[in-house]
Amino acid sequence: QQPVQSPQAVILREGEDAVINCSSSKALYSVHWYRQKHGEAPVFLMILLKGGEQKGHEKISASFNEKKQQSSLYLTASQLSYSGTYFCGMLIKNTDKLIFGTGTRLQVFP
Amino acid sequence: ETGVTQTPRHLVMGMTNKKSLKCEQHLGHNAMYWYKQSAKKPLELMFVYSLEERVENNSVPSRFSPECPNSSHLFLHLHTLQPEDSALYLCASSLLTSGESSTGELFFGEGSRLTVL
């Protein structure tokens, strides 16, 4: 039932790009993305509410394909501050259940 | 500071103890959540309270008992836990909108690190 994220881990140099994917076996109402740094609570990045919606947050953007029950997070020109574990959260249709994905650990080096 | 406060931040307990975790939010949110985060597992949803009513317990063992006395407070009562219950327990809150179920951004507390001996 837990959404599956890929890849599990990413290592980048500053300035490089990355894509994190998330897919669910359940029908979805919306997708959330969060970033968690070591020893800290997850922090909200963005919500996508409609199939096909794309949103941006500085150099981080995301898309949501409702029909495929998939979402992707795009990180461009990565910065050291982007390091952390990224989680997608998928809101199952007709429920209040926000189920988090398996997580993707991102490390950005100078 | 997210507006969600959890206490205690750290807790060590024996398998026969009874303890409680507390979560408090003053953001005007109407939904509260307990998540468990273990070292080798992602965030696992334990309980959801929507408008102070429990809507999901996600097959959590009965040694975990949630309580939501009002929209600002959430407790997790712990009783006869097992060592594998050692984890970070995160509380979160959000604002649910009307109509088709829609949960806004989750605000997380900093968590309660639980160690069961």
mmCIF file of N, CA, C and O in Angstrom, chain B residues 21-101:
data_model
loop_
_atom_site.group_PDB
_atom_site.id
_atom_site.type_symbol
_atom_site.label_atom_id
_atom_site.label_comp_id
_atom_site.label_asym_id
_atom_site.label_seq_id
_atom_site.Cartn_x
_atom_site.Cartn_y
_atom_site.Cartn_z
ATOM 1 N N LEU B 21 2.796 10.036 25.140
ATOM 2 C CA LEU B 21 3.373 11.100 24.334
ATOM 3 C C LEU B 21 2.293 12.152 24.112
ATOM 4 O O LEU B 21 1.121 11.824 23.933
ATOM 5 N N LYS B 22 2.734 13.419 24.130
ATOM 6 C CA LYS B 22 1.776 14.510 23.971
ATOM 7 C C LYS B 22 2.116 15.355 22.760
ATOM 8 O O LYS B 22 3.287 15.576 22.446
ATOM 9 N N CYS B 23 1.071 15.821 22.094
ATOM 10 C CA CYS B 23 1.230 16.694 20.938
ATOM 11 C C CYS B 23 0.236 17.841 21.057
ATOM 12 O O CYS B 23 -0.929 17.620 21.420
ATOM 13 N N GLU B 24 0.691 19.031 20.740
ATOM 14 C CA GLU B 24 -0.164 20.211 20.866
ATOM 15 C C GLU B 24 0.031 21.118 19.655
ATOM 16 O O GLU B 24 1.160 21.346 19.220
ATOM 17 N N GLN B 25 -1.072 21.605 19.102
ATOM 18 C CA GLN B 25 -0.971 22.563 17.999
ATOM 19 C C GLN B 25 -1.963 23.702 18.233
ATOM 20 O O GLN B 25 -3.069 23.475 18.698
ATOM 21 N N HIS B 26 -1.518 24.903 17.876
ATOM 22 C CA HIS B 26 -2.375 26.077 17.986
ATOM 23 C C HIS B 26 -2.414 26.789 16.644
ATOM 24 O O HIS B 26 -2.286 28.006 16.562
ATOM 25 N N LEU B 27 -2.588 25.981 15.599
ATOM 26 C CA LEU B 27 -2.621 26.513 14.237
ATOM 27 C C LEU B 27 -4.044 26.586 13.707
ATOM 28 O O LEU B 27 -4.246 26.960 12.550
ATOM 29 N N GLY B 28 -5.002 26.165 14.520
ATOM 30 C CA GLY B 28 -6.391 26.150 14.054
ATOM 31 C C GLY B 28 -6.693 24.990 13.138
ATOM 32 O O GLY B 28 -7.686 25.012 12.408
ATOM 33 N N HIS B 29 -5.856 23.970 13.162
ATOM 34 C CA HIS B 29 -6.058 22.805 12.307
ATOM 35 C C HIS B 29 -7.132 21.888 12.873
ATOM 36 O O HIS B 29 -7.394 21.877 14.079
ATOM 37 N N ASN B 30 -7.738 21.101 11.989
ATOM 38 C CA ASN B 30 -8.811 20.219 12.431
ATOM 39 C C ASN B 30 -8.493 18.737 12.213
ATOM 40 O O ASN B 30 -9.376 17.889 12.321
ATOM 41 N N ALA B 31 -7.272 18.428 11.873
ATOM 42 C CA ALA B 31 -6.853 17.033 11.731
ATOM 43 C C ALA B 31 -5.484 16.864 12.369
ATOM 44 O O ALA B 31 -4.622 17.738 12.255
ATOM 45 N N MET B 32 -5.308 15.737 13.041
ATOM 46 C CA MET B 32 -4.026 15.441 13.682
ATOM 47 C C MET B 32 -3.645 13.994 13.414
ATOM 48 O O MET B 32 -4.517 13.135 13.238
ATOM 49 N N TYR B 33 -2.352 13.745 13.367
ATOM 50 C CA TYR B 33 -1.839 12.445 12.938
ATOM 51 C C TYR B 33 -0.714 11.979 13.849
ATOM 52 O O TYR B 33 0.060 12.794 14.367
ATOM 53 N N TRP B 34 -0.592 10.674 13.980
ATOM 54 C CA TRP B 34 0.606 10.065 14.552
ATOM 55 C C TRP B 34 1.270 9.233 13.458
ATOM 56 O O TRP B 34 0.617 8.406 12.809
ATOM 57 N N TYR B 35 2.569 9.477 13.275
ATOM 58 C CA TYR B 35 3.384 8.682 12.373
ATOM 59 C C TYR B 35 4.534 8.063 13.158
ATOM 60 O O TYR B 35 5.054 8.667 14.101
ATOM 61 N N LYS B 36 4.939 6.874 12.743
ATOM 62 C CA LYS B 36 6.101 6.206 13.323
ATOM 63 C C LYS B 36 7.209 6.189 12.282
ATOM 64 O O LYS B 36 6.965 5.856 11.109
ATOM 65 N N GLN B 37 8.411 6.561 12.717
ATOM 66 C CA GLN B 37 9.554 6.521 11.795
ATOM 67 C C GLN B 37 10.658 5.699 12.427
ATOM 68 O O GLN B 37 11.275 6.112 13.416
ATOM 69 N N SER B 38 10.911 4.534 11.858
ATOM 70 C CA SER B 38 11.983 3.664 12.329
ATOM 71 C C SER B 38 13.213 3.875 11.465
ATOM 72 O O SER B 38 13.127 4.423 10.374
ATOM 73 N N ALA B 39 14.333 3.358 11.967
ATOM 74 C CA ALA B 39 15.604 3.574 11.277
ATOM 75 C C ALA B 39 15.585 3.015 9.861
ATOM 76 O O ALA B 39 16.112 3.606 8.941
ATOM 77 N N LYS B 40 14.954 1.886 9.698
ATOM 78 C CA LYS B 40 15.029 1.248 8.392
ATOM 79 C C LYS B 40 13.706 1.216 7.662
ATOM 80 O O LYS B 40 13.534 0.482 6.694
ATOM 81 N N LYS B 41 12.767 2.005 8.132
ATOM 82 C CA LYS B 41 11.467 2.054 7.482
ATOM 83 C C LYS B 41 11.060 3.498 7.253
ATOM 84 O O LYS B 41 11.463 4.382 8.004
ATOM 85 N N PRO B 42 10.258 3.748 6.251
ATOM 86 C CA PRO B 42 9.789 5.113 6.041
ATOM 87 C C PRO B 42 8.691 5.474 7.034
ATOM 88 O O PRO B 42 8.319 4.664 7.878
ATOM 89 N N LEU B 43 8.164 6.664 6.886
ATOM 90 C CA LEU B 43 7.086 7.134 7.747
ATOM 91 C C LEU B 43 5.859 6.225 7.626
ATOM 92 O O LEU B 43 5.335 6.014 6.548
ATOM 93 N N GLU B 44 5.416 5.714 8.770
ATOM 94 C CA GLU B 44 4.244 4.842 8.773
ATOM 95 C C GLU B 44 3.098 5.546 9.485
ATOM 96 O O GLU B 44 3.235 5.945 10.638
ATOM 97 N N LEU B 45 1.968 5.668 8.785
ATOM 98 C CA LEU B 45 0.798 6.278 9.393
ATOM 99 C C LEU B 45 0.222 5.339 10.446
ATOM 100 O O LEU B 45 -0.048 4.170 10.171
ATOM 101 N N MET B 46 0.045 5.877 11.655
ATOM 102 C CA MET B 46 -0.549 5.074 12.736
ATOM 103 C C MET B 46 -2.009 5.449 12.946
ATOM 104 O O MET B 46 -2.883 4.588 12.936
ATOM 105 N N PHE B 47 -2.247 6.718 13.191
ATOM 106 C CA PHE B 47 -3.608 7.164 13.502
ATOM 107 C C PHE B 47 -3.878 8.518 12.848
ATOM 108 O O PHE B 47 -2.979 9.339 12.706
ATOM 109 N N VAL B 48 -5.148 8.702 12.474
ATOM 110 C CA VAL B 48 -5.609 9.981 11.966
ATOM 111 C C VAL B 48 -6.832 10.380 12.767
ATOM 112 O O VAL B 48 -7.742 9.571 12.954
ATOM 113 N N TYR B 49 -6.857 11.617 13.223
ATOM 114 C CA TYR B 49 -8.047 12.171 13.846
ATOM 115 C C TYR B 49 -8.519 13.334 12.995
ATOM 116 O O TYR B 49 -7.777 14.283 12.750
ATOM 117 N N SER B 50 -9.748 13.219 12.538
ATOM 118 C CA SER B 50 -10.343 14.280 11.743
ATOM 119 C C SER B 50 -11.525 14.832 12.519
ATOM 120 O O SER B 50 -12.443 14.091 12.851
ATOM 121 N N LEU B 51 -11.473 16.125 12.810
ATOM 122 C CA LEU B 51 -12.530 16.766 13.612
ATOM 123 C C LEU B 51 -12.737 16.006 14.917
ATOM 124 O O LEU B 51 -13.862 15.754 15.341
ATOM 125 N N GLU B 52 -11.622 15.599 15.520
ATOM 126 C CA GLU B 52 -11.578 14.940 16.822
ATOM 127 C C GLU B 52 -12.113 13.518 16.803
ATOM 128 O O GLU B 52 -12.202 12.870 17.856
ATOM 129 N N GLU B 53 -12.436 12.992 15.641
ATOM 130 C CA GLU B 53 -12.862 11.597 15.553
ATOM 131 C C GLU B 53 -11.807 10.769 14.846
ATOM 132 O O GLU B 53 -11.288 11.169 13.811
ATOM 133 N N ARG B 54 -11.532 9.593 15.408
ATOM 134 C CA ARG B 54 -10.517 8.752 14.795
ATOM 135 C C ARG B 54 -11.077 8.135 13.522
ATOM 136 O O ARG B 54 -12.154 7.530 13.518
ATOM 137 N N VAL B 55 -10.345 8.317 12.439
ATOM 138 C CA VAL B 55 -10.830 7.793 11.170
ATOM 139 C C VAL B 55 -9.978 6.660 10.638
ATOM 140 O O VAL B 55 -10.318 6.009 9.671
ATOM 141 N N GLU B 56 -8.848 6.409 11.253
ATOM 142 C CA GLU B 56 -7.975 5.372 10.747
ATOM 143 C C GLU B 56 -7.032 4.934 11.855
ATOM 144 O O GLU B 56 -6.415 5.756 12.494
ATOM 145 N N ASN B 57 -6.916 3.644 12.100
ATOM 146 C CA ASN B 57 -5.908 3.202 13.047
ATOM 147 C C ASN B 57 -4.884 2.292 12.403
ATOM 148 O O ASN B 57 -3.938 1.888 13.036
ATOM 149 N N ASN B 58 -5.147 1.983 11.137
ATOM 150 C CA ASN B 58 -4.118 1.362 10.319
ATOM 151 C C ASN B 58 -3.542 0.081 10.904
ATOM 152 O O ASN B 58 -2.361 -0.171 10.772
ATOM 153 N N SER B 59 -4.366 -0.681 11.613
ATOM 154 C CA SER B 59 -3.932 -1.972 12.150
ATOM 155 C C SER B 59 -2.746 -1.854 13.096
ATOM 156 O O SER B 59 -1.852 -2.696 13.094
ATOM 157 N N VAL B 60 -2.745 -0.820 13.890
ATOM 158 C CA VAL B 60 -1.685 -0.644 14.888
ATOM 159 C C VAL B 60 -1.975 -1.524 16.100
ATOM 160 O O VAL B 60 -3.133 -1.646 16.508
ATOM 161 N N PRO B 61 -0.944 -2.139 16.701
ATOM 162 C CA PRO B 61 -1.175 -2.985 17.882
ATOM 163 C C PRO B 61 -1.865 -2.221 19.010
ATOM 164 O O PRO B 61 -1.654 -1.011 19.173
ATOM 165 N N SER B 62 -2.640 -2.931 19.788
ATOM 166 C CA SER B 62 -3.427 -2.289 20.838
ATOM 167 C C SER B 62 -2.579 -1.727 21.973
ATOM 168 O O SER B 62 -3.099 -0.996 22.825
ATOM 169 N N ARG B 63 -1.306 -2.052 22.000
ATOM 170 C CA ARG B 63 -0.446 -1.461 23.035
ATOM 171 C C ARG B 63 -0.213 0.029 22.781
ATOM 172 O O ARG B 63 0.325 0.731 23.632
ATOM 173 N N PHE B 64 -0.641 0.507 21.618
ATOM 174 C CA PHE B 64 -0.651 1.943 21.313
ATOM 175 C C PHE B 64 -2.098 2.402 21.346
ATOM 176 O O PHE B 64 -2.933 1.876 20.609
ATOM 177 N N SER B 65 -2.375 3.416 22.171
ATOM 178 C CA SER B 65 -3.748 3.884 22.299
ATOM 179 C C SER B 65 -3.779 5.397 22.144
ATOM 180 O O SER B 65 -3.244 6.126 22.976
ATOM 181 N N PRO B 66 -4.404 5.905 21.078
ATOM 182 C CA PRO B 66 -4.449 7.349 20.891
ATOM 183 C C PRO B 66 -5.622 7.980 21.614
ATOM 184 O O PRO B 66 -6.617 7.328 21.926
ATOM 185 N N GLU B 67 -5.472 9.265 21.876
ATOM 186 C CA GLU B 67 -6.557 10.030 22.486
ATOM 187 C C GLU B 67 -6.502 11.439 21.947
ATOM 188 O O GLU B 67 -5.432 12.043 21.897
ATOM 189 N N CYS B 68 -7.662 11.950 21.547
ATOM 190 C CA CYS B 68 -7.728 13.313 21.023
ATOM 191 C C CYS B 68 -8.860 14.042 21.737
ATOM 192 O O CYS B 68 -10.000 14.042 21.271
ATOM 193 N N PRO B 69 -8.567 14.671 22.885
ATOM 194 C CA PRO B 69 -9.624 15.298 23.676
ATOM 195 C C PRO B 69 -10.223 16.544 23.039
ATOM 196 O O PRO B 69 -11.374 16.894 23.328
ATOM 197 N N ASN B 70 -9.446 17.214 22.193
ATOM 198 C CA ASN B 70 -9.943 18.396 21.470
ATOM 199 C C ASN B 70 -9.064 18.592 20.238
ATOM 200 O O ASN B 70 -8.067 17.884 20.064
ATOM 201 N N SER B 71 -9.396 19.549 19.428
ATOM 202 C CA SER B 71 -8.704 19.700 18.142
ATOM 203 C C SER B 71 -7.259 20.167 18.290
ATOM 204 O O SER B 71 -6.499 20.141 17.330
ATOM 205 N N SER B 72 -6.869 20.594 19.482
ATOM 206 C CA SER B 72 -5.514 21.120 19.673
ATOM 207 C C SER B 72 -4.558 20.124 20.319
ATOM 208 O O SER B 72 -3.352 20.358 20.332
ATOM 209 N N HIS B 73 -5.094 19.046 20.859
ATOM 210 C CA HIS B 73 -4.257 18.124 21.620
ATOM 211 C C HIS B 73 -4.426 16.684 21.146
ATOM 212 O O HIS B 73 -5.535 16.246 20.845
ATOM 213 N N LEU B 74 -3.322 15.989 21.135
ATOM 214 C CA LEU B 74 -3.321 14.582 20.732
ATOM 215 C C LEU B 74 -2.334 13.846 21.624
ATOM 216 O O LEU B 74 -1.244 14.334 21.885
ATOM 217 N N PHE B 75 -2.761 12.678 22.099
ATOM 218 C CA PHE B 75 -1.905 11.869 22.951
ATOM 219 C C PHE B 75 -1.711 10.491 22.315
ATOM 220 O O PHE B 75 -2.555 10.014 21.560
ATOM 221 N N LEU B 76 -0.599 9.877 22.667
ATOM 222 C CA LEU B 76 -0.382 8.479 22.312
ATOM 223 C C LEU B 76 0.023 7.764 23.596
ATOM 224 O O LEU B 76 1.103 7.990 24.140
ATOM 225 N N HIS B 77 -0.899 6.934 24.106
ATOM 226 C CA HIS B 77 -0.648 6.200 25.346
ATOM 227 C C HIS B 77 0.055 4.894 25.007
ATOM 228 O O HIS B 77 -0.350 4.176 24.084
ATOM 229 N N LEU B 78 1.104 4.619 25.758
ATOM 230 C CA LEU B 78 1.969 3.471 25.492
ATOM 231 C C LEU B 78 1.913 2.493 26.657
ATOM 232 O O LEU B 78 2.041 2.900 27.823
ATOM 233 N N HIS B 79 1.751 1.206 26.348
ATOM 234 C CA HIS B 79 1.611 0.215 27.419
ATOM 235 C C HIS B 79 2.177 -1.115 26.969
ATOM 236 O O HIS B 79 1.806 -1.617 25.908
ATOM 237 N N THR B 80 3.065 -1.666 27.786
ATOM 238 C CA THR B 80 3.722 -2.953 27.518
ATOM 239 C C THR B 80 4.280 -3.017 26.107
ATOM 240 O O THR B 80 3.934 -3.904 25.306
ATOM 241 N N LEU B 81 5.138 -2.053 25.810
ATOM 242 C CA LEU B 81 5.732 -2.013 24.472
ATOM 243 C C LEU B 81 6.832 -3.049 24.315
ATOM 244 O O LEU B 81 7.327 -3.613 25.294
ATOM 245 N N GLN B 82 7.220 -3.267 23.078
ATOM 246 C CA GLN B 82 8.274 -4.193 22.727
ATOM 247 C C GLN B 82 9.504 -3.412 22.237
ATOM 248 O O GLN B 82 9.359 -2.275 21.761
ATOM 249 N N PRO B 83 10.680 -4.003 22.319
ATOM 250 C CA PRO B 83 11.876 -3.293 21.831
ATOM 251 C C PRO B 83 11.752 -2.825 20.382
ATOM 252 O O PRO B 83 12.277 -1.759 20.041
ATOM 253 N N GLU B 84 11.033 -3.576 19.557
ATOM 254 C CA GLU B 84 10.896 -3.159 18.153
ATOM 255 C C GLU B 84 10.009 -1.929 17.987
ATOM 256 O O GLU B 84 9.896 -1.380 16.878
ATOM 257 N N ASP B 85 9.387 -1.475 19.078
ATOM 258 C CA ASP B 85 8.603 -0.241 19.021
ATOM 259 C C ASP B 85 9.482 0.994 19.172
ATOM 260 O O ASP B 85 9.000 2.125 19.047
ATOM 261 N N SER B 86 10.740 0.792 19.467
ATOM 262 C CA SER B 86 11.674 1.920 19.551
ATOM 263 C C SER B 86 11.724 2.624 18.201
ATOM 264 O O SER B 86 11.963 1.991 17.163
ATOM 265 N N ALA B 87 11.488 3.925 18.226
ATOM 266 C CA ALA B 87 11.405 4.682 16.962
ATOM 267 C C ALA B 87 11.212 6.157 17.292
ATOM 268 O O ALA B 87 11.088 6.551 18.449
ATOM 269 N N LEU B 88 11.156 6.947 16.240
ATOM 270 C CA LEU B 88 10.774 8.359 16.364
ATOM 271 C C LEU B 88 9.287 8.456 16.075
ATOM 272 O O LEU B 88 8.827 7.994 15.023
ATOM 273 N N TYR B 89 8.536 9.020 16.995
ATOM 274 C CA TYR B 89 7.098 9.172 16.810
ATOM 275 C C TYR B 89 6.823 10.635 16.504
ATOM 276 O O TYR B 89 7.109 11.524 17.306
ATOM 277 N N LEU B 90 6.270 10.842 15.316
ATOM 278 C CA LEU B 90 6.010 12.188 14.829
ATOM 279 C C LEU B 90 4.526 12.491 14.852
ATOM 280 O O LEU B 90 3.704 11.698 14.391
ATOM 281 N N CYS B 91 4.214 13.649 15.381
ATOM 282 C CA CYS B 91 2.846 14.153 15.347
ATOM 283 C C CYS B 91 2.773 15.210 14.241
ATOM 284 O O CYS B 91 3.755 15.917 13.980
ATOM 285 N N ALA B 92 1.633 15.281 13.593
ATOM 286 C CA ALA B 92 1.434 16.299 12.564
ATOM 287 C C ALA B 92 -0.001 16.791 12.618
ATOM 288 O O ALA B 92 -0.889 16.103 13.143
ATOM 289 N N SER B 93 -0.207 17.985 12.093
ATOM 290 C CA SER B 93 -1.565 18.497 11.994
ATOM 291 C C SER B 93 -1.764 19.126 10.627
ATOM 292 O O SER B 93 -0.798 19.479 9.939
ATOM 293 N N SER B 94 -3.024 19.245 10.233
ATOM 294 C CA SER B 94 -3.333 19.863 8.946
ATOM 295 C C SER B 94 -4.737 20.419 8.985
ATOM 296 O O SER B 94 -5.502 20.169 9.922
ATOM 297 N N LEU B 95 -5.068 21.173 7.944
ATOM 298 C CA LEU B 95 -6.407 21.719 7.814
ATOM 299 C C LEU B 95 -7.136 20.963 6.715
ATOM 300 O O LEU B 95 -6.700 20.956 5.563
ATOM 301 N N LEU B 96 -8.204 20.309 7.092
ATOM 302 C CA LEU B 96 -9.022 19.608 6.117
ATOM 303 C C LEU B 96 -10.062 20.578 5.572
ATOM 304 O O LEU B 96 -10.694 21.305 6.327
ATOM 305 N N THR B 97 -10.235 20.550 4.249
ATOM 306 C CA THR B 97 -11.264 21.387 3.650
ATOM 307 C C THR B 97 -12.496 20.544 3.363
ATOM 308 O O THR B 97 -12.426 19.314 3.329
ATOM 309 N N SER B 98 -13.607 21.189 3.118
ATOM 310 C CA SER B 98 -14.860 20.468 2.919
ATOM 311 C C SER B 98 -14.936 19.911 1.501
ATOM 312 O O SER B 98 -14.068 20.165 0.678
ATOM 313 N N GLY B 99 -15.985 19.181 1.236
ATOM 314 C CA GLY B 99 -16.143 18.583 -0.083
ATOM 315 C C GLY B 99 -15.324 17.313 -0.172
ATOM 316 O O GLY B 99 -15.125 16.640 0.832
ATOM 317 N N GLU B 100 -14.849 16.994 -1.342
ATOM 318 C CA GLU B 100 -14.016 15.802 -1.498
ATOM 319 C C GLU B 100 -12.807 15.942 -0.577
ATOM 320 O O GLU B 100 -12.222 16.999 -0.460
ATOM 321 N N SER B 101 -12.473 14.843 0.044
ATOM 322 C CA SER B 101 -11.415 14.874 1.058
ATOM 323 C C SER B 101 -10.163 15.576 0.548
ATOM 324 O O SER B 101 -9.604 15.212 -0.461
#
